[in-house]
């Protein structure tokens, strides 16, 4: 009897622990923004309940076949990370830009729309690009990107034609009842305000474009005053290795990660959430 009682008490405590949110130990890497950009690491603890993980543009397809196949390759490990974060109590926002209407009748989309309006400390970016507001590179804060993506970055041998390719988020990433779906900067802000969330984890694709520039992306979240961090093994770039600086695709991604660490926010690997090895693309050296 006494043992059964103890077990019940312990189970209740465990359940409470999950509800209260765990603390997450993160090893954040940043760089000084001088030319040599020396990296430094700092251990920090974030309260999972005050943290959101925003999944940027992990679409079901892409006009670039190579980009689409890298998303498919990354998705299972990506989903493991999302599930592990949610289990710790992190709030999950799925942000498949320009195709949230696919989810218009879902409770997760309605949750984002129903969050009460909260005023942002600075005005949200209003520039338009690719159908959403866009936070352009900030010349006062950052140097030009270290890769040339002016050709839109298809790295395939046979170049892909730009077309409307995506219709929804890739189905390999699970959406739980308590998650939200939005690609809108104000809705994202409202959701965070409602939950008292200070910490923003960004992950998804593509780092040189959407992850930095979207209205829920790194530049906007940093300027809104959030503690922002990028999961550096759960991202990719649109970078054609034939363009400057002429390094291979994955080395190009590493350079953009360094750029983020110098000028915008620290990064960490998914190991800090999953406690298993960080993700690596098969083609990465
Ligand atoms: Zn391509």
Coordinates of N, CA, C and O in Angstrom, one line a residue, residues 29-189:
X29 N 27.2 29.3 -28.8 CA 28.5 29.7 -29.4 C 28.3 31.1 -30.1 O 27.3 31.2 -30.9
X30 N 29.2 32.0 -29.8 CA 29.1 33.3 -30.6 C 30.5 33.6 -31.0 O 31.5 32.9 -30.7
X31 N 30.6 34.7 -31.8 CA 31.9 35.1 -32.3 C 32.1 36.6 -32.2 O 31.1 37.3 -32.3
X32 N 33.3 37.1 -32.0 CA 33.5 38.5 -32.0 C 33.4 38.9 -33.5 O 33.7 38.1 -34.4
X33 N 33.0 40.1 -33.7 CA 32.7 40.5 -35.1 C 33.9 41.2 -35.8 O 33.8 41.9 -36.8
X34 N 35.1 40.8 -35.3 CA 36.3 41.2 -36.1 C 36.5 40.3 -37.2 O 35.8 39.3 -37.4
X35 N 37.5 40.5 -38.0 CA 37.8 39.7 -39.2 C 38.0 38.2 -38.9 O 37.5 37.3 -39.5
X36 N 38.8 38.0 -37.8 CA 39.1 36.6 -37.5 C 37.9 35.9 -36.8 O 37.8 34.7 -36.8
X37 N 37.0 36.6 -36.2 CA 35.8 36.1 -35.7 C 36.0 34.9 -34.8 O 35.3 33.8 -34.9
X38 N 36.8 35.1 -33.8 CA 37.1 34.0 -32.8 C 35.8 33.5 -32.1 O 35.1 34.3 -31.6
X39 N 35.6 32.2 -32.1 CA 34.4 31.7 -31.5 C 34.6 31.6 -29.9 O 35.7 31.4 -29.5
X40 N 33.5 31.8 -29.2 CA 33.6 31.5 -27.8 C 32.3 30.9 -27.4 O 31.2 31.1 -28.0
X41 N 32.4 30.0 -26.4 CA 31.2 29.3 -25.9 C 30.8 29.7 -24.5 O 31.7 30.0 -23.7
X42 N 29.5 29.7 -24.3 CA 29.0 30.1 -23.0 C 27.9 29.1 -22.6 O 27.0 28.9 -23.4
X43 N 28.0 28.5 -21.4 CA 26.9 27.7 -21.0 C 25.8 28.5 -20.4 O 26.1 29.5 -19.6
X44 N 24.5 28.2 -20.7 CA 23.4 29.0 -20.2 C 22.3 28.0 -19.9 O 22.2 26.9 -20.4
X45 N 21.4 28.5 -19.0 CA 20.2 27.7 -18.7 C 18.9 28.5 -19.1 O 18.8 29.6 -18.7
X46 N 18.1 27.9 -19.9 CA 16.8 28.5 -20.3 C 15.7 27.7 -19.7 O 15.7 26.5 -19.7
X47 N 14.7 28.4 -19.2 CA 13.5 27.8 -18.7 C 12.6 27.4 -20.0 O 12.2 28.3 -20.7
X48 N 12.4 26.1 -20.1 CA 11.6 25.6 -21.3 C 10.3 26.4 -21.4 O 9.8 26.6 -22.5
X49 N 9.7 26.7 -20.3 CA 8.3 27.3 -20.4 C 8.4 28.7 -20.9 O 7.4 29.3 -21.2
X50 N 9.6 29.3 -20.8 CA 9.7 30.7 -21.4 C 10.4 30.7 -22.7 O 11.1 31.7 -23.1
X51 N 10.3 29.6 -23.4 CA 11.0 29.4 -24.7 C 10.1 28.9 -25.8 O 9.3 28.0 -25.5
X52 N 10.3 29.5 -26.9 CA 9.6 29.0 -28.1 C 10.6 28.4 -29.1 O 11.7 28.9 -29.2
X53 N 10.2 27.4 -29.8 CA 11.0 26.9 -31.0 C 10.2 27.2 -32.2 O 9.1 26.7 -32.4
X54 N 10.8 28.0 -33.1 CA 10.1 28.4 -34.3 C 10.7 27.6 -35.5 O 11.9 27.7 -35.8
X55 N 9.8 26.9 -36.2 CA 10.3 26.0 -37.4 C 10.0 26.8 -38.7 O 8.9 27.0 -39.1
X56 N 11.2 27.3 -39.3 CA 11.1 28.1 -40.4 C 11.0 27.3 -41.7 O 12.0 26.6 -42.1
X57 N 9.9 27.4 -42.5 CA 9.9 27.0 -43.9 C 10.4 25.6 -44.2 O 11.1 25.4 -45.2
X58 N 10.0 24.7 -43.3 CA 10.4 23.3 -43.6 C 9.2 22.7 -44.5 O 8.4 21.9 -44.1
X59 N 9.2 23.2 -45.8 CA 8.1 22.9 -46.7 C 8.1 21.4 -47.2 O 9.2 20.7 -47.1
X60 N 7.0 21.0 -47.8 CA 6.9 19.7 -48.4 C 7.7 19.5 -49.7 O 7.9 18.4 -50.1
X61 N 8.0 20.7 -50.3 CA 8.7 20.6 -51.6 C 9.4 21.9 -51.8 O 9.1 22.9 -51.1
X62 N 10.3 22.0 -52.8 CA 11.0 23.2 -53.1 C 11.2 23.3 -54.6 O 11.4 22.2 -55.2
X63 N 11.3 24.5 -55.1 CA 11.6 24.6 -56.6 C 13.0 24.0 -56.9 O 13.2 23.6 -58.0
X64 N 13.9 24.0 -55.9 CA 15.2 23.4 -56.1 C 15.2 22.0 -55.6 O 15.0 21.8 -54.4
X65 N 15.4 21.0 -56.5 CA 15.4 19.6 -56.1 C 16.4 19.3 -55.0 O 16.1 18.5 -54.1
X66 N 17.6 19.9 -55.1 CA 18.6 19.6 -54.1 C 18.2 20.1 -52.7 O 18.3 19.4 -51.7
X67 N 17.6 21.3 -52.7 CA 17.1 21.9 -51.4 C 16.0 21.0 -50.9 O 16.0 20.7 -49.7
X68 N 15.1 20.6 -51.7 CA 14.0 19.7 -51.3 C 14.5 18.4 -50.7 O 14.1 17.9 -49.6
X69 N 15.5 17.8 -51.3 CA 16.0 16.5 -50.8 C 16.8 16.7 -49.5 O 16.8 15.8 -48.7
X70 N 17.4 17.8 -49.3 CA 18.1 18.1 -48.1 C 17.1 18.2 -46.9 O 17.4 17.8 -45.8
X71 N 16.0 18.9 -47.2 CA 14.9 19.0 -46.2 C 14.4 17.6 -45.8 O 14.3 17.3 -44.6
X72 N 14.2 16.7 -46.8 CA 13.8 15.4 -46.5 C 14.8 14.6 -45.7 O 14.5 13.9 -44.7
X73 N 16.1 14.8 -46.0 CA 17.2 14.1 -45.3 C 17.2 14.6 -43.8 O 17.4 13.8 -42.9
X74 N 17.0 15.9 -43.6 CA 17.1 16.4 -42.3 C 15.8 16.2 -41.4 O 15.9 16.2 -40.2
X75 N 14.7 16.0 -42.1 CA 13.4 16.0 -41.4 C 13.2 15.0 -40.2 O 12.7 15.3 -39.2
X76 N 13.7 13.7 -40.4 CA 13.5 12.8 -39.2 C 14.2 13.3 -38.0 O 13.6 13.3 -36.9
X77 N 15.5 13.7 -38.1 CA 16.2 14.2 -36.9 C 15.6 15.5 -36.4 O 15.5 15.7 -35.2
X78 N 15.1 16.3 -37.3 CA 14.5 17.5 -37.0 C 13.2 17.3 -36.1 O 13.0 17.9 -35.1
X79 N 12.4 16.3 -36.6 CA 11.2 15.9 -35.8 C 11.6 15.4 -34.4 O 10.9 15.7 -33.5
X80 N 12.6 14.6 -34.3 CA 13.1 14.1 -33.0 C 13.4 15.3 -32.1 O 13.0 15.3 -30.9
X81 N 14.1 16.3 -32.6 CA 14.4 17.5 -31.8 C 13.1 18.3 -31.4 O 13.0 18.7 -30.2
X82 N 12.2 18.4 -32.3 CA 11.0 19.2 -32.0 C 10.2 18.4 -30.9 O 9.7 19.0 -29.9
X83 N 10.1 17.1 -31.0 CA 9.4 16.3 -30.0 C 10.1 16.4 -28.7 O 9.4 16.5 -27.6
X84 N 11.4 16.4 -28.7 CA 12.2 16.4 -27.4 C 12.0 17.8 -26.8 O 11.8 17.9 -25.5
X85 N 12.0 18.9 -27.6 CA 11.8 20.2 -27.0 C 10.4 20.4 -26.4 O 10.2 20.9 -25.3
X86 N 9.4 19.8 -27.2 CA 8.0 19.9 -26.7 C 7.8 19.2 -25.4 O 7.2 19.7 -24.5
X87 N 8.5 18.0 -25.3 CA 8.4 17.2 -24.1 C 9.0 18.0 -22.9 O 8.5 17.8 -21.7
X88 N 10.0 18.8 -23.1 CA 10.6 19.6 -22.0 C 9.7 20.8 -21.6 O 9.9 21.5 -20.6
X89 N 8.7 21.1 -22.5 CA 7.8 22.2 -22.1 C 7.9 23.4 -23.1 O 7.3 24.5 -22.8
X90 N 8.8 23.3 -24.1 CA 9.0 24.4 -25.0 C 7.8 24.5 -25.9 O 7.2 23.5 -26.4
X91 N 7.4 25.7 -26.2 CA 6.2 26.0 -27.1 C 6.7 25.9 -28.5 O 7.7 26.5 -28.9
X92 N 6.0 25.2 -29.4 CA 6.4 24.9 -30.7 C 5.5 25.7 -31.7 O 4.3 25.6 -31.7
X93 N 6.2 26.5 -32.5 CA 5.5 27.3 -33.6 C 6.0 26.8 -34.9 O 7.2 26.8 -35.3
X94 N 5.0 26.3 -35.7 CA 5.3 25.8 -37.1 C 5.1 27.0 -38.0 O 4.0 27.6 -38.0
X95 N 6.1 27.4 -38.8 CA 6.0 28.6 -39.6 C 6.3 28.3 -41.1 O 7.4 28.6 -41.6
X96 N 5.4 27.6 -41.7 CA 5.6 27.3 -43.2 C 5.1 28.5 -44.0 O 3.9 28.5 -44.3
X97 N 6.0 29.4 -44.3 CA 5.6 30.7 -44.9 C 4.8 30.5 -46.2 O 5.2 29.7 -47.0
X98 N 3.8 31.3 -46.3 CA 3.0 31.5 -47.5 C 2.0 30.3 -47.7 O 1.2 30.3 -48.6
X99 N 2.1 29.3 -46.9 CA 1.2 28.1 -47.0 C 0.4 27.8 -45.8 O -0.1 26.7 -45.6
X100 N 0.3 28.8 -44.8 CA -0.4 28.5 -43.6 C -1.9 28.3 -43.9 O -2.6 27.7 -43.1
X101 N -2.4 28.8 -45.0 CA -3.8 28.6 -45.4 C -4.2 27.1 -45.5 O -5.3 26.7 -45.3
X102 N -3.1 26.3 -45.8 CA -3.3 24.8 -45.8 C -3.9 24.4 -44.4 O -4.6 23.4 -44.4
X103 N -3.6 25.1 -43.4 CA -4.0 24.7 -42.0 C -5.1 25.5 -41.5 O -5.3 25.6 -40.3
X104 N -5.8 26.3 -42.3 CA -6.8 27.3 -41.9 C -7.9 26.8 -40.9 O -8.3 27.5 -40.1
X105 N -8.2 25.5 -41.0 CA -9.3 25.0 -40.2 C -8.7 24.2 -39.0 O -9.5 23.6 -38.2
X106 N -7.4 24.2 -38.7 CA -6.9 23.5 -37.6 C -6.8 24.3 -36.3 O -6.7 25.5 -36.4
X107 N -6.9 23.6 -35.2 CA -6.9 24.3 -33.9 C -5.5 25.1 -33.7 O -5.5 26.1 -33.1
X108 N -4.5 24.5 -34.3 CA -3.1 25.1 -34.2 C -3.0 26.5 -34.9 O -2.4 27.4 -34.4
X109 N -3.7 26.6 -36.1 CA -3.7 27.8 -36.8 C -4.6 28.8 -36.1 O -4.3 30.0 -35.9
X110 N -5.8 28.3 -35.6 CA -6.7 29.2 -34.9 C -6.1 29.7 -33.6 O -6.4 30.8 -33.2
X111 N -5.3 28.9 -32.9 CA -4.6 29.3 -31.7 C -3.8 30.6 -31.9 O -3.8 31.5 -31.1
X112 N -3.1 30.6 -33.0 CA -2.2 31.7 -33.4 C -3.1 33.0 -33.7 O -2.8 34.1 -33.3
X113 N -4.2 32.8 -34.4 CA -5.1 33.9 -34.8 C -5.8 34.5 -33.6 O -6.2 35.6 -33.5
X114 N -6.1 33.6 -32.5 CA -6.9 34.0 -31.4 C -6.0 34.7 -30.3 O -6.6 35.3 -29.4
X115 N -4.7 34.6 -30.4 CA -3.9 35.2 -29.3 C -4.2 36.7 -29.3 O -4.2 37.4 -30.3
X116 N -4.4 37.3 -28.1 CA -4.8 38.7 -28.0 C -3.6 39.6 -28.5 O -2.5 39.3 -28.3
X117 N -4.0 40.7 -29.2 CA -3.0 41.6 -29.8 C -2.1 42.2 -28.7 O -2.6 42.6 -27.6
X118 N -0.8 42.2 -28.9 CA 0.1 42.8 -28.0 C 1.0 43.7 -28.8 O 1.4 43.4 -29.9
X119 N 1.3 44.9 -28.2 CA 2.0 45.9 -28.9 C 3.5 45.5 -28.9 O 4.0 45.1 -27.9
X120 N 4.2 45.7 -30.0 CA 5.6 45.3 -30.1 C 6.4 46.6 -29.6 O 6.0 47.7 -29.8
X121 N 7.6 46.3 -29.0 CA 8.4 47.4 -28.5 C 9.0 48.3 -29.7 O 9.2 49.5 -29.5
X122 N 9.2 47.7 -30.8 CA 9.6 48.5 -32.0 C 8.6 48.0 -33.1 O 8.0 47.0 -33.1
X123 N 8.5 48.9 -34.1 CA 7.6 48.6 -35.2 C 8.1 47.4 -36.0 O 9.3 47.3 -36.2
X124 N 7.2 46.5 -36.3 CA 7.6 45.3 -37.1 C 8.0 45.7 -38.5 O 7.4 46.7 -39.1
X125 N 8.9 45.0 -39.1 CA 9.3 45.4 -40.5 C 8.1 45.3 -41.4 O 7.3 44.4 -41.3
X126 N 8.1 46.2 -42.4 CA 7.0 46.3 -43.3 C 7.3 46.0 -44.7 O 6.5 46.0 -45.6
X127 N 8.6 45.9 -45.0 CA 9.1 45.6 -46.4 C 8.5 44.3 -46.9 O 8.4 43.3 -46.1
X128 N 8.2 44.3 -48.1 CA 7.6 43.0 -48.7 C 8.7 42.3 -49.5 O 9.5 42.9 -50.2
X129 N 8.6 41.0 -49.4 CA 9.4 40.1 -50.3 C 8.8 38.8 -50.3 O 8.4 38.3 -49.3
X130 N 8.6 38.2 -51.5 CA 8.1 36.8 -51.6 C 6.8 36.7 -50.8 O 6.5 35.7 -50.1
X131 N 5.9 37.7 -50.9 CA 4.6 37.6 -50.3 C 4.5 37.8 -48.8 O 3.4 37.7 -48.3
X132 N 5.6 38.0 -48.1 CA 5.5 38.4 -46.6 C 6.4 39.5 -46.3 O 7.2 39.9 -47.1
X133 N 6.2 40.1 -45.1 CA 7.1 41.1 -44.7 C 8.5 40.5 -44.6 O 8.7 39.4 -44.3
X134 N 9.5 41.4 -44.8 CA 10.9 40.9 -44.9 C 11.8 41.8 -44.2 O 11.8 43.0 -44.4
X135 N 12.7 41.3 -43.3 CA 13.7 42.0 -42.6 C 15.0 41.9 -43.4 O 15.7 40.9 -43.4
X136 N 15.3 43.0 -44.2 CA 16.4 43.0 -45.1 C 17.7 43.0 -44.2 O 17.7 43.5 -43.1
X137 N 18.9 42.7 -44.9 CA 20.1 42.8 -44.1 C 20.3 44.3 -43.6 O 19.9 45.2 -44.3
X138 N 20.8 44.4 -42.5 CA 21.0 45.7 -41.8 C 22.4 46.1 -41.9 O 23.3 45.6 -41.1
X139 N 22.7 47.0 -42.8 CA 24.1 47.4 -43.0 C 24.8 48.1 -41.8 O 26.0 48.1 -41.7
X140 N 24.0 48.6 -40.9 CA 24.6 49.2 -39.7 C 25.0 48.1 -38.7 O 25.9 48.3 -37.9
X141 N 24.5 46.9 -38.9 CA 24.8 45.9 -37.9 C 25.6 44.8 -38.4 O 26.4 44.1 -37.7
X142 N 25.5 44.5 -39.7 CA 26.1 43.3 -40.3 C 26.9 43.6 -41.6 O 26.5 44.5 -42.3
X143 N 27.9 42.9 -41.8 CA 28.6 42.9 -43.1 C 27.8 42.2 -44.1 O 26.9 41.4 -43.8
X144 N 28.1 42.3 -45.4 CA 27.4 41.5 -46.4 C 27.5 40.0 -46.1 O 28.5 39.6 -45.6
X145 N 26.5 39.2 -46.5 CA 26.6 37.8 -46.3 C 27.9 37.2 -46.9 O 28.3 37.7 -48.0
X146 N 28.5 36.2 -46.3 CA 29.8 35.7 -46.8 C 29.6 34.8 -48.1 O 30.6 34.3 -48.6
X147 N 28.4 34.6 -48.5 CA 28.2 33.8 -49.7 C 27.4 34.6 -50.7 O 26.6 35.5 -50.3
X148 N 27.6 34.4 -52.0 CA 26.9 35.1 -53.0 C 25.6 34.2 -53.4 O 25.8 33.1 -54.0
X149 N 24.5 34.7 -53.0 CA 23.2 33.9 -53.3 C 22.4 34.7 -54.4 O 21.2 34.4 -54.5
X150 N 23.0 35.5 -55.1 CA 22.3 36.4 -56.1 C 21.6 35.6 -57.2 O 20.7 36.0 -57.9
X151 N 22.1 34.3 -57.4 CA 21.5 33.4 -58.4 C 20.4 32.6 -57.7 O 19.9 31.6 -58.3
X152 N 20.0 32.9 -56.5 CA 19.0 32.1 -55.7 C 19.5 30.8 -55.1 O 18.8 30.1 -54.4
X153 N 20.8 30.4 -55.5 CA 21.5 29.4 -54.7 C 21.2 27.9 -55.1 O 21.5 27.0 -54.3
X154 N 20.6 27.7 -56.2 CA 20.4 26.3 -56.6 C 21.8 25.7 -56.8 O 22.6 26.2 -57.6
X155 N 22.1 24.6 -56.1 CA 23.4 24.0 -56.2 C 23.4 22.6 -57.0 O 24.3 21.8 -56.9
X156 N 22.3 22.4 -57.8 CA 22.2 21.2 -58.6 C 23.0 21.3 -59.8 O 23.3 22.4 -60.3
X157 N 23.5 20.1 -60.4 CA 24.2 20.1 -61.6 C 23.4 20.7 -62.7 O 23.9 21.5 -63.5
X158 N 22.2 20.2 -62.8 CA 21.2 20.8 -63.8 C 20.4 21.8 -63.0 O 19.7 21.4 -62.1
X159 N 20.5 23.1 -63.5 CA 19.8 24.1 -62.7 C 18.3 24.0 -62.7 O 17.7 23.8 -63.7
X160 N 17.7 24.2 -61.5 CA 16.3 24.1 -61.3 C 15.6 25.4 -61.7 O 16.2 26.5 -61.4
X161 N 14.4 25.3 -62.3 CA 13.6 26.5 -62.6 C 12.8 26.9 -61.3 O 12.3 26.1 -60.7
X162 N 12.8 28.2 -61.1 CA 12.0 28.7 -59.9 C 10.5 28.6 -60.3 O 10.0 29.0 -61.3
X163 N 9.8 27.9 -59.4 CA 8.3 27.7 -59.5 C 7.7 27.7 -58.2 O 8.4 27.6 -57.1
X164 N 6.4 27.8 -58.1 CA 5.7 27.7 -56.8 C 5.6 26.2 -56.5 O 4.8 25.4 -57.1
X165 N 6.4 25.8 -55.5 CA 6.6 24.3 -55.3 C 5.9 23.9 -54.0 O 5.5 22.7 -53.9
X166 N 5.9 24.7 -53.0 CA 5.4 24.2 -51.7 C 4.0 24.4 -51.4 O 3.4 25.4 -51.9
X167 N 3.4 23.5 -50.7 CA 1.9 23.6 -50.4 C 1.6 23.5 -48.9 O 0.6 23.9 -48.4
X168 N 2.6 23.0 -48.1 CA 2.4 22.8 -46.7 C 3.7 22.5 -46.0 O 4.7 22.5 -46.7
X169 N 3.7 22.3 -44.7 CA 5.0 21.9 -44.0 C 5.2 20.4 -44.4 O 4.2 19.6 -44.6
X170 N 6.4 19.9 -44.4 CA 6.7 18.5 -44.7 C 6.0 17.7 -43.6 O 6.1 18.0 -42.4
X171 N 5.4 16.6 -44.0 CA 4.5 15.8 -43.1 C 5.4 15.0 -42.1 O 4.9 14.5 -41.1
X172 N 6.7 14.9 -42.3 CA 7.6 14.2 -41.4 C 7.7 14.9 -40.1 O 8.2 14.3 -39.1
X173 N 7.3 16.2 -40.0 CA 7.4 16.9 -38.8 C 6.0 16.9 -38.2 O 5.0 17.4 -38.7
X174 N 5.9 16.3 -37.0 CA 4.6 16.2 -36.3 C 4.1 17.5 -35.7 O 4.9 18.3 -35.2
X175 N 2.8 17.7 -35.8 CA 2.2 18.9 -35.2 C 1.3 18.5 -34.1 O 0.4 17.7 -34.3
X176 N 1.6 18.9 -32.8 CA 0.9 18.4 -31.7 C -0.3 19.4 -31.4 O -0.3 20.5 -31.8
X177 N -1.2 18.9 -30.6 CA -2.4 19.7 -30.3 C -2.1 21.1 -29.7 O -2.7 22.1 -30.0
X178 N -1.0 21.1 -28.9 CA -0.7 22.4 -28.2 C 0.2 23.3 -29.0 O 0.6 24.4 -28.5
X179 N 0.6 22.9 -30.2 CA 1.5 23.8 -31.0 C 0.7 24.9 -31.7 O -0.6 24.8 -31.7
X180 N 1.4 25.8 -32.3 CA 0.7 26.9 -33.1 C 1.3 26.9 -34.5 O 2.4 26.4 -34.7
X181 N 0.5 27.4 -35.4 CA 0.9 27.6 -36.8 C 0.7 29.0 -37.2 O -0.4 29.5 -37.2
X182 N 1.8 29.7 -37.6 CA 1.7 31.0 -38.1 C 3.0 31.4 -38.9 O 4.1 30.9 -38.6
X183 N 2.9 32.3 -39.9 CA 4.1 32.8 -40.6 C 4.1 34.3 -40.4 O 4.8 35.0 -41.1
X184 N 3.2 34.8 -39.5 CA 3.0 36.3 -39.3 C 3.7 36.8 -38.1 O 3.7 36.3 -37.0
X185 N 4.4 38.0 -38.3 CA 5.2 38.5 -37.3 C 4.4 39.0 -36.1 O 4.7 38.7 -34.9
X186 N 3.3 39.6 -36.3 CA 2.4 40.1 -35.2 C 1.8 38.9 -34.5 O 1.8 38.9 -33.2
X187 N 1.3 37.9 -35.2 CA 0.7 36.8 -34.5 C 1.8 36.1 -33.7 O 1.5 35.6 -32.5
X188 N 3.0 36.0 -34.2 CA 4.1 35.4 -33.4 C 4.3 36.1 -32.1 O 4.4 35.6 -31.0
X189 N 4.4 37.5 -32.3 CA 4.6 38.3 -31.1 C 3.4 38.1 -30.1 O 3.7 38.0 -28.9

